[in-house]
GROMACS .gro file of C-alpha atoms in nm:
model
  234
    1MET     CA    1   2.404  -0.441   1.032
    2THR     CA    2   2.396  -0.269   0.693
    3ASP     CA    3   2.648  -0.467   0.493
    4ASP     CA    4   2.383  -0.634   0.276
    5LEU     CA    5   2.169  -0.325   0.205
    6PRO     CA    6   2.097  -0.245  -0.161
    7ASP     CA    7   2.284   0.061  -0.283
    8GLN     CA    8   1.959   0.251  -0.344
    9LEU     CA    9   1.852   0.210   0.019
   10ARG     CA   10   2.200   0.312   0.133
   11ARG     CA   11   2.173   0.631  -0.067
   12LEU     CA   12   1.819   0.702   0.056
   13TRP     CA   13   1.922   0.669   0.420
   14GLY     CA   14   2.266   0.823   0.384
   15VAL     CA   15   2.447   0.502   0.478
   16PRO     CA   16   2.807   0.535   0.354
   17LEU     CA   17   2.916   0.300   0.082
   18GLU     CA   18   3.238   0.104   0.117
   19SER     CA   19   3.519   0.355   0.147
   20ARG     CA   20   3.762   0.389  -0.139
   21LEU     CA   21   4.121   0.502  -0.125
   22GLY     CA   22   4.217   0.815  -0.311
   23ARG     CA   23   4.095   1.171  -0.328
   24PRO     CA   24   3.773   1.259  -0.147
   25ALA     CA   25   3.471   1.264  -0.378
   26GLU     CA   26   3.387   1.607  -0.518
   27LEU     CA   27   3.016   1.533  -0.482
   28ASP     CA   28   2.783   1.339  -0.259
   29VAL     CA   29   2.429   1.207  -0.294
   30ALA     CA   30   2.277   1.498  -0.102
   31ARG     CA   31   2.427   1.758  -0.337
   32VAL     CA   32   2.312   1.570  -0.646
   33VAL     CA   33   1.958   1.527  -0.514
   34GLY     CA   34   1.945   1.886  -0.389
   35ALA     CA   35   2.044   2.016  -0.733
   36ALA     CA   36   1.778   1.798  -0.897
   37VAL     CA   37   1.509   1.923  -0.657
   38ASP     CA   38   1.612   2.284  -0.723
   39LEU     CA   39   1.572   2.218  -1.096
   40ALA     CA   40   1.227   2.064  -1.041
   41ASP     CA   41   1.119   2.357  -0.824
   42ARG     CA   42   1.230   2.596  -1.096
   43ASP     CA   43   1.146   2.414  -1.421
   44GLY     CA   44   0.907   2.135  -1.323
   45LEU     CA   45   0.966   1.762  -1.335
   46SER     CA   46   1.024   1.763  -1.711
   47GLY     CA   47   1.317   1.997  -1.654
   48VAL     CA   48   1.508   1.735  -1.456
   49THR     CA   49   1.750   1.530  -1.663
   50LEU     CA   50   2.084   1.386  -1.567
   51PRO     CA   51   2.268   1.615  -1.814
   52LYS     CA   52   2.094   1.922  -1.666
   53VAL     CA   53   2.171   1.813  -1.311
   54ALA     CA   54   2.533   1.757  -1.409
   55LYS     CA   55   2.549   2.102  -1.567
   56GLU     CA   56   2.413   2.260  -1.249
   57LEU     CA   57   2.689   2.087  -1.053
   58GLY     CA   58   2.963   2.154  -1.306
   59VAL     CA   59   3.040   1.786  -1.367
   60THR     CA   60   2.994   1.537  -1.649
   61PRO     CA   61   2.668   1.338  -1.670
   62MET     CA   62   2.856   1.008  -1.641
   63SER     CA   63   3.003   1.113  -1.308
   64LEU     CA   64   2.654   1.123  -1.154
   65TYR     CA   65   2.618   0.746  -1.181
   66ARG     CA   66   2.854   0.714  -0.890
   67TYR     CA   67   2.584   0.873  -0.674
   68VAL     CA   68   2.256   0.770  -0.839
   69GLY     CA   69   2.213   0.447  -1.029
   70SER     CA   70   1.958   0.578  -1.278
   71LYS     CA   71   1.705   0.853  -1.351
   72ASP     CA   72   1.439   0.638  -1.182
   73GLU     CA   73   1.646   0.616  -0.866
   74LEU     CA   74   1.705   0.990  -0.875
   75LEU     CA   75   1.328   1.042  -0.876
   76VAL     CA   76   1.292   0.818  -0.569
   77LEU     CA   77   1.561   1.017  -0.391
   78MET     CA   78   1.405   1.347  -0.496
   79ARG     CA   79   1.062   1.241  -0.373
   80ASP     CA   80   1.186   1.161  -0.026
   81PHE     CA   81   1.406   1.472  -0.005
   82ALA     CA   82   1.128   1.707  -0.123
   83LEU     CA   83   0.864   1.560   0.108
   84GLY     CA   84   1.054   1.685   0.411
   85PRO     CA   85   0.962   1.609   0.773
   86PRO     CA   86   0.600   1.544   0.877
   87PRO     CA   87   0.393   1.792   1.079
   88GLU     CA   88   0.410   1.799   1.455
   89ILE     CA   89   0.090   1.660   1.605
   90SER     CA   90   0.001   1.703   1.970
   91PRO     CA   91  -0.021   1.376   2.163
   92ASP     CA   92  -0.348   1.510   2.304
   93ALA     CA   93  -0.506   1.540   1.959
   94SER     CA   94  -0.781   1.295   1.869
   95TRP     CA   95  -0.718   1.058   1.580
   96ARG     CA   96  -0.954   1.269   1.365
   97GLU     CA   97  -0.775   1.594   1.448
   98GLY     CA   98  -0.436   1.435   1.393
   99LEU     CA   99  -0.528   1.274   1.062
  100THR     CA  100  -0.682   1.600   0.940
  101LEU     CA  101  -0.364   1.792   1.023
  102TRP     CA  102  -0.154   1.521   0.857
  103ALA     CA  103  -0.364   1.529   0.540
  104TYR     CA  104  -0.358   1.908   0.504
  105ALA     CA  105   0.017   1.913   0.566
  106GLU     CA  106   0.081   1.662   0.288
  107LEU     CA  107  -0.147   1.851   0.049
  108ASP     CA  108   0.044   2.170   0.134
  109VAL     CA  109   0.371   2.005   0.031
  110TYR     CA  110   0.214   1.899  -0.299
  111GLN     CA  111   0.090   2.252  -0.362
  112ARG     CA  112   0.427   2.410  -0.282
  113ARG     CA  113   0.602   2.158  -0.507
  114PRO     CA  114   0.355   2.080  -0.787
  115TRP     CA  115   0.599   1.840  -0.952
  116LEU     CA  116   0.606   1.610  -0.648
  117PRO     CA  117   0.270   1.432  -0.704
  118GLN     CA  118   0.377   1.384  -1.067
  119VAL     CA  119   0.663   1.156  -0.961
  120PRO     CA  120   0.558   0.798  -1.040
  121VAL     CA  121   0.493   0.582  -0.735
  122ALA     CA  122   0.774   0.327  -0.744
  123GLY     CA  123   0.678   0.110  -0.447
  124PRO     CA  124   0.601   0.137  -0.078
  125PRO     CA  125   0.756   0.414   0.137
  126SER     CA  126   1.126   0.348   0.177
  127GLY     CA  127   1.306   0.676   0.251
  128PRO     CA  128   1.353   0.839   0.592
  129HIS     CA  129   1.106   1.122   0.529
  130GLN     CA  130   0.843   0.887   0.389
  131ILE     CA  131   0.885   0.657   0.687
  132ALA     CA  132   0.861   0.957   0.921
  133TRP     CA  133   0.527   1.056   0.766
  134MET     CA  134   0.408   0.697   0.799
  135GLU     CA  135   0.519   0.685   1.162
  136ARG     CA  136   0.332   1.007   1.239
  137ALA     CA  137   0.008   0.878   1.089
  138LEU     CA  138   0.043   0.537   1.253
  139GLY     CA  139   0.094   0.716   1.584
  140VAL     CA  140  -0.231   0.903   1.530
  141LEU     CA  141  -0.411   0.572   1.467
  142ARG     CA  142  -0.235   0.386   1.748
  143ASP     CA  143  -0.528   0.359   1.990
  144THR     CA  144  -0.809   0.330   1.736
  145GLY     CA  145  -0.837  -0.049   1.748
  146LEU     CA  146  -0.767  -0.080   1.375
  147ASP     CA  147  -0.544  -0.371   1.278
  148TRP     CA  148  -0.229  -0.321   1.073
  149PRO     CA  149  -0.386  -0.382   0.729
  150ALA     CA  150  -0.661  -0.131   0.812
  151LYS     CA  151  -0.407   0.128   0.928
  152VAL     CA  152  -0.197   0.085   0.615
  153GLY     CA  153  -0.510   0.099   0.400
  154THR     CA  154  -0.614   0.422   0.572
  155LEU     CA  155  -0.277   0.581   0.500
  156MET     CA  156  -0.296   0.475   0.135
  157LEU     CA  157  -0.648   0.612   0.106
  158PHE     CA  158  -0.565   0.955   0.249
  159SER     CA  159  -0.234   0.989   0.067
  160GLY     CA  160  -0.393   0.881  -0.260
  161TYR     CA  161  -0.669   1.137  -0.212
  162ASN     CA  162  -0.410   1.410  -0.160
  163ARG     CA  163  -0.211   1.309  -0.465
  164ASN     CA  164  -0.517   1.290  -0.690
  165THR     CA  165  -0.648   1.622  -0.557
  166ALA     CA  166  -0.318   1.796  -0.623
  167LEU     CA  167  -0.301   1.657  -0.977
  168LEU     CA  168  -0.663   1.756  -1.044
  169PHE     CA  169  -0.598   2.111  -0.926
  170GLN     CA  170  -0.303   2.127  -1.164
  171GLU     CA  171  -0.515   2.008  -1.457
  172LEU     CA  172  -0.790   2.258  -1.382
  173GLY     CA  173  -0.547   2.544  -1.332
  174GLU     CA  174  -0.533   2.831  -1.086
  175ASP     CA  175  -0.846   2.993  -1.230
  176ARG     CA  176  -1.062   2.684  -1.172
  177ILE     CA  177  -1.298   2.855  -0.922
  178GLU     CA  178  -1.380   3.137  -1.161
  179GLU     CA  179  -1.418   2.888  -1.445
  180GLU     CA  180  -1.658   2.679  -1.234
  181ARG     CA  181  -1.862   2.991  -1.156
  182ARG     CA  182  -1.891   3.086  -1.523
  183TYR     CA  183  -1.968   2.725  -1.611
  184GLY     CA  184  -2.252   2.711  -1.358
  185MET     CA  185  -2.400   3.043  -1.464
  186ALA     CA  186  -2.397   2.944  -1.831
  187LEU     CA  187  -2.558   2.607  -1.776
  188ALA     CA  188  -2.819   2.756  -1.546
  189LYS     CA  189  -2.948   2.944  -1.852
  190LEU     CA  190  -2.960   2.632  -2.069
  191ILE     CA  191  -3.101   2.362  -1.844
  192ASP     CA  192  -3.475   2.312  -1.866
  193PRO     CA  193  -3.617   2.269  -1.511
  194GLU     CA  194  -3.898   2.049  -1.642
  195ARG     CA  195  -3.659   1.809  -1.815
  196PHE     CA  196  -3.378   1.820  -1.556
  197PRO     CA  197  -3.545   1.936  -1.233
  198GLU     CA  198  -3.275   1.831  -0.986
  199THR     CA  199  -2.985   1.947  -1.203
  200ALA     CA  200  -3.159   2.280  -1.255
  201LYS     CA  201  -3.182   2.322  -0.876
  202LEU     CA  202  -2.811   2.242  -0.847
  203PHE     CA  203  -2.705   2.508  -1.096
  204ALA     CA  204  -2.944   2.760  -0.944
  205SER     CA  205  -2.792   2.701  -0.600
  206PRO     CA  206  -2.489   2.890  -0.457
  207THR     CA  207  -2.269   2.586  -0.528
  208PHE     CA  208  -2.132   2.734  -0.851
  209GLN     CA  209  -2.168   3.096  -0.744
  210THR     CA  210  -1.926   3.091  -0.449
  211PRO     CA  211  -1.595   2.907  -0.403
  212ALA     CA  212  -1.653   2.562  -0.254
  213ASP     CA  213  -1.389   2.371  -0.064
  214ASP     CA  214  -1.425   2.041  -0.247
  215TYR     CA  215  -1.115   1.906  -0.076
  216ALA     CA  216  -1.255   1.960   0.274
  217PHE     CA  217  -1.581   1.787   0.182
  218GLY     CA  218  -1.399   1.482   0.045
  219LEU     CA  219  -1.164   1.471   0.341
  220GLU     CA  220  -1.457   1.472   0.583
  221ARG     CA  221  -1.608   1.175   0.400
  222LEU     CA  222  -1.278   0.985   0.432
  223LEU     CA  223  -1.269   1.068   0.802
  224ASP     CA  224  -1.630   0.951   0.840
  225GLY     CA  225  -1.542   0.623   0.673
  226THR     CA  226  -1.242   0.581   0.901
  227ALA     CA  227  -1.463   0.651   1.203
  228ASN     CA  228  -1.701   0.379   1.089
  229ALA     CA  229  -1.411   0.132   1.053
  230ILE     CA  230  -1.288   0.224   1.401
  231ALA     CA  231  -1.636   0.177   1.550
  232GLN     CA  232  -1.652  -0.170   1.400
  233ALA     CA  233  -1.304  -0.257   1.529
  234LEU     CA  234  -1.378  -0.162   1.890
   0.00000   0.00000   0.00000
């Protein structure tokens, strides 16, 4: 029964609102959200305004309020739409393999749509795509022995790591690896091994000379922590 659903949830899940007599609507929620996502893909999140979305659709800005209640609601709808479906994970995969695949898939979405992690978090997952991603991760954790709070906490931890990583990459820019290399080489010339012996060893090591997959290292630590929680739950 969906009669008492809030309008925002109706729009997120594509539940029709009460029908009205008269001409069929020239727009629908999907077209409005699709136009907004296209704008964000092209111009970034700052390029999405209701007047610009209306212009893309050839309608007046006021007419959009029939389909989205506010700019904040539009962002919620865009986030779910842009996230898309979760990755397929083999039922034979271990929880560690499944969670690794899930994490890399979410990070990939954030990298393909850099504006997506910039959307403010407006509450728990509520749209069909967000729920699908949650369901996939919960399925991976099904037989781990973790209780529900631990499973939810695990999802928040991994998703938060992805979001923060994507934002950090954006701040550092595409040339971050080369910048890190130059940074390490310059400091290696300045640091006195007698005063900073361990730091001098760090900057003399290959760490800043070759690209390092910082994301993979952090992800492995999260997986190790999850394994420890699972071992305690069994």
